[in-house]
Short mmCIF file of C-alpha atoms and ligand atoms in Angstrom, two decimals:
data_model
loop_
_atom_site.label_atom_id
_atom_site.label_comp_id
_atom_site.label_asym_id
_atom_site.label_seq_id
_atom_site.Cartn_x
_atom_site.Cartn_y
_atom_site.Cartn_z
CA UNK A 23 0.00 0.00 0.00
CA UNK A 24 0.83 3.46 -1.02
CA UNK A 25 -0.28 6.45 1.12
CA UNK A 26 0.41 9.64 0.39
CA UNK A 27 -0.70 12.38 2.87
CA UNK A 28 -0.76 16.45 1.29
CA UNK A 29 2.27 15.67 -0.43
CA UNK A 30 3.44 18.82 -1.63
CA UNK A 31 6.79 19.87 -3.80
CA UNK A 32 7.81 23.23 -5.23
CA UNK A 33 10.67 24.08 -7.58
CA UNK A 34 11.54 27.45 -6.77
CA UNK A 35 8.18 29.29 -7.38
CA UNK A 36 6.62 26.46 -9.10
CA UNK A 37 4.68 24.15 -7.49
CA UNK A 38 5.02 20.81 -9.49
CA UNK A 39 2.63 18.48 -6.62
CA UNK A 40 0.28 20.64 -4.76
CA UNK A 41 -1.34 18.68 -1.81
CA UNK A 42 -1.86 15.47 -3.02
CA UNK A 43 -3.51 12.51 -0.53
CA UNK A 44 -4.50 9.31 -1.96
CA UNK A 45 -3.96 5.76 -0.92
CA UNK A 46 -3.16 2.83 -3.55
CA UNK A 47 -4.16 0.07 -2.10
CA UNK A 48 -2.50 -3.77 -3.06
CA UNK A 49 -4.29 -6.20 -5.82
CA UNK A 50 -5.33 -3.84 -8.03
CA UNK A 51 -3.73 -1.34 -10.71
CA UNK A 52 -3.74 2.22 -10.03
CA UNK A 53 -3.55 4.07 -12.99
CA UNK A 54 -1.50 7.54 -12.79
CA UNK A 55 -2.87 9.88 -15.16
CA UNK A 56 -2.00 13.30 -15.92
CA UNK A 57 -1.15 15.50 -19.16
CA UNK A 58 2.86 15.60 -19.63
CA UNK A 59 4.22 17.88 -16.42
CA UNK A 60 1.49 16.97 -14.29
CA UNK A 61 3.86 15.82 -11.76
CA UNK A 62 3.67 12.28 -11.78
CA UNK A 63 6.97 11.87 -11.87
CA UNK A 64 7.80 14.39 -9.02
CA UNK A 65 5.38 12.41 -7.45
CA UNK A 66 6.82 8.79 -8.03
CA UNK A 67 10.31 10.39 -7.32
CA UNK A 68 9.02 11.64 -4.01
CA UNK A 69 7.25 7.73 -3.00
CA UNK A 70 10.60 6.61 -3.80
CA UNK A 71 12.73 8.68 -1.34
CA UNK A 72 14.58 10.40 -4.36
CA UNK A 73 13.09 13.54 -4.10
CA UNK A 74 12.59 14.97 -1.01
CA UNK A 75 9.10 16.58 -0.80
CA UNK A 76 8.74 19.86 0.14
CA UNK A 77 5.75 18.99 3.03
CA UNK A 78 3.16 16.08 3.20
CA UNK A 79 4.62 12.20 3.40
CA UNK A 80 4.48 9.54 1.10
CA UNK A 81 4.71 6.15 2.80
CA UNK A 82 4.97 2.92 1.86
CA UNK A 83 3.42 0.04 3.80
CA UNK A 84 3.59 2.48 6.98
CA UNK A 85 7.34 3.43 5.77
CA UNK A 86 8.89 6.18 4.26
CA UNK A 87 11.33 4.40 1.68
CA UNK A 88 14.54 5.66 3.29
CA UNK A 89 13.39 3.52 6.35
CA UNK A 90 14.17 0.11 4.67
CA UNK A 91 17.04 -1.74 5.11
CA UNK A 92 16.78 -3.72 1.67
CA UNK A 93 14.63 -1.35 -0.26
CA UNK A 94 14.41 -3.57 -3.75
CA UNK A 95 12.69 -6.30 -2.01
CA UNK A 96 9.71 -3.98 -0.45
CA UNK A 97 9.50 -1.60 -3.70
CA UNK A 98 10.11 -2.20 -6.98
CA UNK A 99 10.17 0.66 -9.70
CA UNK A 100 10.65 1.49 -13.47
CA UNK A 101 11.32 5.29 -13.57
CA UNK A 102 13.56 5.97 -16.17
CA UNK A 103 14.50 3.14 -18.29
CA UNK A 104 17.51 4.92 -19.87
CA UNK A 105 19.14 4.59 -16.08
CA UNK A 106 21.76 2.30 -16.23
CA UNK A 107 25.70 1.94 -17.07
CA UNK A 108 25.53 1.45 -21.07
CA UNK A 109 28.83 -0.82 -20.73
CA UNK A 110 27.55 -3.32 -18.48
CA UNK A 111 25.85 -6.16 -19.74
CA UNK A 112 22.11 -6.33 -18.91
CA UNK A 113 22.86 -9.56 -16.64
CA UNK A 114 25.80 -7.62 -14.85
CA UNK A 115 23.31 -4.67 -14.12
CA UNK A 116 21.21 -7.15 -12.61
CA UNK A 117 23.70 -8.78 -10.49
CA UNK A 118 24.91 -5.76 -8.71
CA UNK A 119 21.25 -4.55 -8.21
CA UNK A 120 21.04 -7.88 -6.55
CA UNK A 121 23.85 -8.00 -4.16
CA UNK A 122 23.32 -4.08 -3.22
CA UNK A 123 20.11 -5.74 -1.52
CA UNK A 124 20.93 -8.93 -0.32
CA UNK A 125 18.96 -10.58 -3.51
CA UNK A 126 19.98 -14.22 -4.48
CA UNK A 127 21.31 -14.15 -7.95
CA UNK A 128 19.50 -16.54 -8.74
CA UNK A 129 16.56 -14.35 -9.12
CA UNK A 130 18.52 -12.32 -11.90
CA UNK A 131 17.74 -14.83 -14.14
CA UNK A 132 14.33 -15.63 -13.28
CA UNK A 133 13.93 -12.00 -13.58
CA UNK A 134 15.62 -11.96 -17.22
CA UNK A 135 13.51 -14.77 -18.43
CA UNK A 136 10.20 -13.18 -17.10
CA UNK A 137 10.80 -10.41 -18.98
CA UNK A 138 12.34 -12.14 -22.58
CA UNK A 139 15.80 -11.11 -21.93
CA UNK A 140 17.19 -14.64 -21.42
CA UNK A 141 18.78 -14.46 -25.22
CA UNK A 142 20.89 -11.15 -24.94
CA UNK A 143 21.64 -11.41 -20.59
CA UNK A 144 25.39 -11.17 -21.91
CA UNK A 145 24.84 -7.88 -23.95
CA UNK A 146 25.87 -4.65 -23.50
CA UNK A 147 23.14 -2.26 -22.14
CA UNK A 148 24.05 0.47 -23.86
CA UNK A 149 23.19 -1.57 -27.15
CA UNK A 150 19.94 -1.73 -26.18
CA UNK A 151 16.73 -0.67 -28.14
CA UNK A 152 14.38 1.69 -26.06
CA UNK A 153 11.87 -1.45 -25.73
CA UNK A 154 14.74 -3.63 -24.33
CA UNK A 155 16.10 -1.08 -21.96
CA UNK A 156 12.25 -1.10 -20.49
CA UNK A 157 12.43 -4.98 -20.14
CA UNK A 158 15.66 -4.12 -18.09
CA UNK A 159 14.16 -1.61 -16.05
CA UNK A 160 11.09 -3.81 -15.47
CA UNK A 161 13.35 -6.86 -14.67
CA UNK A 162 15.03 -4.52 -12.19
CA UNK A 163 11.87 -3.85 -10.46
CA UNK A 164 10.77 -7.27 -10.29
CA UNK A 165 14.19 -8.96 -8.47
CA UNK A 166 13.83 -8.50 -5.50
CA UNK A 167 10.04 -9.60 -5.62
CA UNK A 168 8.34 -6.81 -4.09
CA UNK A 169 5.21 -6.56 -2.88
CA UNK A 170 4.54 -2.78 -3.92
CA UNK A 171 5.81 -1.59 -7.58
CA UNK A 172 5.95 1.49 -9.55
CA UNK A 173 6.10 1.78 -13.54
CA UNK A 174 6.65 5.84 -14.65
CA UNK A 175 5.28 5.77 -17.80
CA UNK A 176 5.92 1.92 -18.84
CA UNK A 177 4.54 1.16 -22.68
CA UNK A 178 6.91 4.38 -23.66
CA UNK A 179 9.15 3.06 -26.61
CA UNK A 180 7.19 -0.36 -26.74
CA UNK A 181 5.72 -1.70 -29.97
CA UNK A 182 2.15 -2.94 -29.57
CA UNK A 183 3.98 -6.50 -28.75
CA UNK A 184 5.52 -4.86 -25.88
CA UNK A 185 2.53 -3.19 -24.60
CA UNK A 186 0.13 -6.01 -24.44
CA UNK A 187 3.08 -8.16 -22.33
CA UNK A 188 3.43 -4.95 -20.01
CA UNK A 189 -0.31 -4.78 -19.45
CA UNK A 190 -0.51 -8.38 -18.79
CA UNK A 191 2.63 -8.62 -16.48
CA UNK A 192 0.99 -5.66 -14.61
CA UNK A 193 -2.62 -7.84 -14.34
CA UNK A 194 -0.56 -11.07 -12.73
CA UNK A 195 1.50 -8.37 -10.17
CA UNK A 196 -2.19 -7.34 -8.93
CA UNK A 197 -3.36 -10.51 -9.42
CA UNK A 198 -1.03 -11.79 -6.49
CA UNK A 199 -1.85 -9.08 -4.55
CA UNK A 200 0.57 -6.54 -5.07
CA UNK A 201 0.19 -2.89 -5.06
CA UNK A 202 0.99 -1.89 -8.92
CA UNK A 203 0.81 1.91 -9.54
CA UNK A 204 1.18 3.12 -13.01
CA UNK A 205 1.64 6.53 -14.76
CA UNK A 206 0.60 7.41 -17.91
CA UNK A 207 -0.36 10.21 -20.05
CA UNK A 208 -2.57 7.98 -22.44
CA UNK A 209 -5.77 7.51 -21.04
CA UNK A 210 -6.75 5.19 -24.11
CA UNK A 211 -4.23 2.84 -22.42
CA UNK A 212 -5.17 3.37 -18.97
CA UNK A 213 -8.25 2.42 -19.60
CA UNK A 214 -7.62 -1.28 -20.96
CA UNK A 215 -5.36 -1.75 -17.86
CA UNK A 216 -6.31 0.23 -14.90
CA UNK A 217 -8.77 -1.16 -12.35
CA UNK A 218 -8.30 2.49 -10.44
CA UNK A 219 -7.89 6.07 -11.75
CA UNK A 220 -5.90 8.72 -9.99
CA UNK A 221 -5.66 11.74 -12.10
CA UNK A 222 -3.43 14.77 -11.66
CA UNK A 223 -3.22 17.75 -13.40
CA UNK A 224 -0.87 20.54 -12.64
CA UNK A 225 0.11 19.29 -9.62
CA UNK A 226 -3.47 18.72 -8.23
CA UNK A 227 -5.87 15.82 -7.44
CA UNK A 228 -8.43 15.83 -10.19
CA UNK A 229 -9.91 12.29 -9.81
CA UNK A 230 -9.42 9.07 -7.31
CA UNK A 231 -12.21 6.69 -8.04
CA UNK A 232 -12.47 3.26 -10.09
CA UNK A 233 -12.52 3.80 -13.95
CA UNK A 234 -16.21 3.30 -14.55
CA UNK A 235 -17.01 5.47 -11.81
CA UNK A 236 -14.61 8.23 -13.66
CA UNK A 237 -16.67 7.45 -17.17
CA UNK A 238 -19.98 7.60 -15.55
CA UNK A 239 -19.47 11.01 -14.01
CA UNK A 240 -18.48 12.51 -17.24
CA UNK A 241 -21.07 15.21 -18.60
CA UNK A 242 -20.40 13.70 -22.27
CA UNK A 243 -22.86 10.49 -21.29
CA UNK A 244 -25.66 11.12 -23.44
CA UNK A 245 -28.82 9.35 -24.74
CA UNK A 246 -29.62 8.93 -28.39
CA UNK A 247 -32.79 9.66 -29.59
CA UNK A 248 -34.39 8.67 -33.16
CA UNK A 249 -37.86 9.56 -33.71
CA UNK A 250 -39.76 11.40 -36.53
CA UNK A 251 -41.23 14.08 -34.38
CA UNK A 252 -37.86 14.45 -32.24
CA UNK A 253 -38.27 18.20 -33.04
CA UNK A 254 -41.07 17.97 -30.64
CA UNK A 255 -38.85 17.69 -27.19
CA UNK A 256 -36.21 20.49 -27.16
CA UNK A 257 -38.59 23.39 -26.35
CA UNK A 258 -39.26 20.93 -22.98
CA UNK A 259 -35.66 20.19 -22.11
CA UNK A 260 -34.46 24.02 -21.79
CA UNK A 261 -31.40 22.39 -19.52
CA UNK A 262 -30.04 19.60 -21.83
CA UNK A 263 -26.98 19.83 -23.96
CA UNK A 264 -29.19 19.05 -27.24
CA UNK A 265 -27.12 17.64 -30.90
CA UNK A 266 -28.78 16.43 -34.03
CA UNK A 267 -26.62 13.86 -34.69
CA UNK A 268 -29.26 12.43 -37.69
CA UNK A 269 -32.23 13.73 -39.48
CA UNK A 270 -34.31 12.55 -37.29
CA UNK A 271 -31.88 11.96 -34.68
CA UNK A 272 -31.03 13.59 -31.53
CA UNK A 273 -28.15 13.06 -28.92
CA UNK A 274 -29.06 14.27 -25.26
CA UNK A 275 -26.46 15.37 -22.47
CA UNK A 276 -27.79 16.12 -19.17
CA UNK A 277 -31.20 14.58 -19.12
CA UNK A 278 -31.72 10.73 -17.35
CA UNK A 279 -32.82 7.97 -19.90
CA UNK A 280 -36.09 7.40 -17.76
CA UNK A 281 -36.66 10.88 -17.70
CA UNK A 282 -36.45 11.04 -21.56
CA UNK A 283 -38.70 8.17 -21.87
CA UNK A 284 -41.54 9.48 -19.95
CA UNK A 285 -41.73 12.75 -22.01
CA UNK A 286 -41.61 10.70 -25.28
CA UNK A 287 -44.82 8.81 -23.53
CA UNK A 288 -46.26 12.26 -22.56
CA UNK A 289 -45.79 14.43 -25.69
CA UNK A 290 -47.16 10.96 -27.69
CA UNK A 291 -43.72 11.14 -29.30
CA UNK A 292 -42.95 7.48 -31.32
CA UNK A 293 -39.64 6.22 -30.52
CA UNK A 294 -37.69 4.42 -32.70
CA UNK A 295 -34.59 4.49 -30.77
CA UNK A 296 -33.85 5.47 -26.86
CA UNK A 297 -30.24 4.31 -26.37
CA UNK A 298 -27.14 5.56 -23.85
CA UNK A 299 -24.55 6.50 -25.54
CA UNK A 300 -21.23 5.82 -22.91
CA UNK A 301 -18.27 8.88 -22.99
CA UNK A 302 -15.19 6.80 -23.31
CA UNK A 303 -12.77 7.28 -20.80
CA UNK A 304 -10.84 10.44 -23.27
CA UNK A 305 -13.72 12.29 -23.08
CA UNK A 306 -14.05 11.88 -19.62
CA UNK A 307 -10.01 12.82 -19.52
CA UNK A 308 -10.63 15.80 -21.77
CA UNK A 309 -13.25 17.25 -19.46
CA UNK A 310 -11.16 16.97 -16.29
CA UNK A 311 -8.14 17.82 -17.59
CA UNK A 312 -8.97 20.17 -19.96
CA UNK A 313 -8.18 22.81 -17.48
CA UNK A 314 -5.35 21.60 -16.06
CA UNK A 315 -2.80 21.46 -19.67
CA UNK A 316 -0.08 22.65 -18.85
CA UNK A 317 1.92 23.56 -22.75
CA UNK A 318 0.42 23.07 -25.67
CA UNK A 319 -3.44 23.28 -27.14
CA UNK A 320 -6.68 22.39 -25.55
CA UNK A 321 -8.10 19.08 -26.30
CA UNK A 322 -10.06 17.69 -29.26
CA UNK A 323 -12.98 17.34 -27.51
CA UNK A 324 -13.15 20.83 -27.49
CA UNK A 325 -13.77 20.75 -30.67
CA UNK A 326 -16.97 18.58 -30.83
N1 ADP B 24 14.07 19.11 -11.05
C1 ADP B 24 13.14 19.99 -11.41
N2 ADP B 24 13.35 21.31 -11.33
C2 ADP B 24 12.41 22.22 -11.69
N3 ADP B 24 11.17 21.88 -12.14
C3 ADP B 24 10.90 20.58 -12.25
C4 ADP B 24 11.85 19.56 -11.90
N4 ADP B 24 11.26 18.35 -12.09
C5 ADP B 24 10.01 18.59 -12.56
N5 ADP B 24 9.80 19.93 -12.66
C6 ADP B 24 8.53 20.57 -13.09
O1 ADP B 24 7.49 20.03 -12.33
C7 ADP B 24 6.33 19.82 -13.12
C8 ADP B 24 5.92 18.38 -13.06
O2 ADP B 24 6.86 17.57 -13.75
P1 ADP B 24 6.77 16.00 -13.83
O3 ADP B 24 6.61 15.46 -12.47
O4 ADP B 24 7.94 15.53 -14.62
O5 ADP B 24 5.43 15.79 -14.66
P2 ADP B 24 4.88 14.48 -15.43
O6 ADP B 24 5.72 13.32 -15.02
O7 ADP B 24 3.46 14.38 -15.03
O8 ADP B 24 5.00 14.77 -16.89
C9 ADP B 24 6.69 20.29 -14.52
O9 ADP B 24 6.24 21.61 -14.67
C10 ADP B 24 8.18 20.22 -14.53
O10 ADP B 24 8.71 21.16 -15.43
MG1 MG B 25 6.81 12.00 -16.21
#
């Protein structure tokens, strides 16, 4: 378990994590989501004792990071996969990961063949394709076989092979009870793997609720309407977010399904169609964070 309590960190005037509390609890994946400098990373730095927050804890399993003797075998991470000594070979990395925490070696080769690097163990680091140095860095976090572990931003790099192995490692960690917390700036694949949504943006706590929960509250559900005389209803429904999506089609925000229903049945309106219509999980994103970019444009869904 991961608590963090009003975790706070500032950069000179910036403030990069503004209050943040939050608990990720073990056996299920906690999806980190934020635009790019949302402070994820700050965040994940700060869990893992290598940024020092500026107020507010983060603990892990009761224990501020520093406070274990033999951290790799509590916490395992992936922050930057491009940390490591290019010349060493990828089985050498391992090994001295290993004995700086009293890990059998042994495990460096489990750990190489869980993650496909069995073949090129004896290969220079350095030579390493971006996708490869993230099987490293996940191999890394796995040795010491942790119960709580941290990927910053894991599919990075990864071809859509790579991916679908990450997200299914990441289902078997929760699946044995471990506390997996993920970061990602790519809600489209948060939402195949997270079972829990955490989202940040600029520094603040946006969202902390499981991802269905995250979809439902989104303002972009909306009911579809067909009907002939669907002209009939919008003169009734001054409050509803109103589209014609069809000729004889309409696409409601704002307005329950049973409540849509009953005013068909009242007005004598025929109804060829009364359907939900589910905002995906980027929609929901959009709306929450569309606030909260920090560089670059607003959205697409702006644009709707
Ligand atoms: N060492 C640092 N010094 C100054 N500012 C930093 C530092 N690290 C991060 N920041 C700033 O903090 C904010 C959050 O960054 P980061 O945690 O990397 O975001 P994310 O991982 O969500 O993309 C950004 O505005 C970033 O520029
Ligand atoms: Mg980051």
């Amino acid at each position: 378990m991961i608590e963090l309590r009003e975790l706070t960190k500032r950069y000179g005037d910036k403030t990069a994590v503004h209050d943040l509390t939050l608990t990720v609890e073990p056996g299920k994946i906690t999806g980190f989501l934020g635009p790019n400098g949302a402070g994820k990373s700050t965040t994940m730095r700060m869990i893992l004792g290598l940024d020092r927050p500026t107020s507010g804890t983060a603990l892990i399993d009761g224990r501020p990071y520093a406070a274990f003797p033999h951290p790799l075998r509590e916490v395992g991470a992936l922050l930057d996969a491009k940390a490591l000594h290019p010349g060493r070979s990828a089985r050498a990395h391992l090994v001295a990961l290993a004995r700086s925490n009293g890990i059998p070696t042994a495990r460096v080769d489990e750990a190489l063949e869980t993650v496909g690097l069995a073949a090129v163990a004896r290969r220079r680091a350095g030579t390493f394709s971006l996708g490869m140095g993230q099987r490293l860095g996940i191999a890394g976090a796995l040795l010491g076989d942790p119960r709580v572990l941290l990927f910053d931003e894991p599919v990075n790099g990864l071809d859509p092979d790579g991916v679908l192995w990450v997200r299914r490692l990441m289902r078997t960690l929760a699946a044995e009870g471990r506390t997996v917390f993920v970061s990602s700036h790519l809600m489209s694949e948060m939402e195949l793997t997270a079972d829990r949504l955490v989202v940040i943006g600029k520094g603040r706590l946006i969202a902390d609720a499981p991802v269905a929960e995250v979809i439902a509250r989104s303002s972009r559900n909306a009911v579809r309407l067909r009907s002939p005389r669907a002209d009939l209803l919008p003169p009734h429904l001054p409050d509803a977010d109103i589209r014609r999506t069809g000729p004889d089609t309409l696409t409601i925000s704002g307005v329950p399904i049973e409540r849509l229903g009953m005013l068909c049945h009242e007005l004598g309106v025929p109804v060829l169609e009364l359907s939900p219509q589910a905002a995906s999980l980027e929609e929901a994103y959009m709306e929450l964070t569309g606030g909260s970019v920090e560089y670059g444009v607003r959205g697409k869904a702006d644009a709707r």
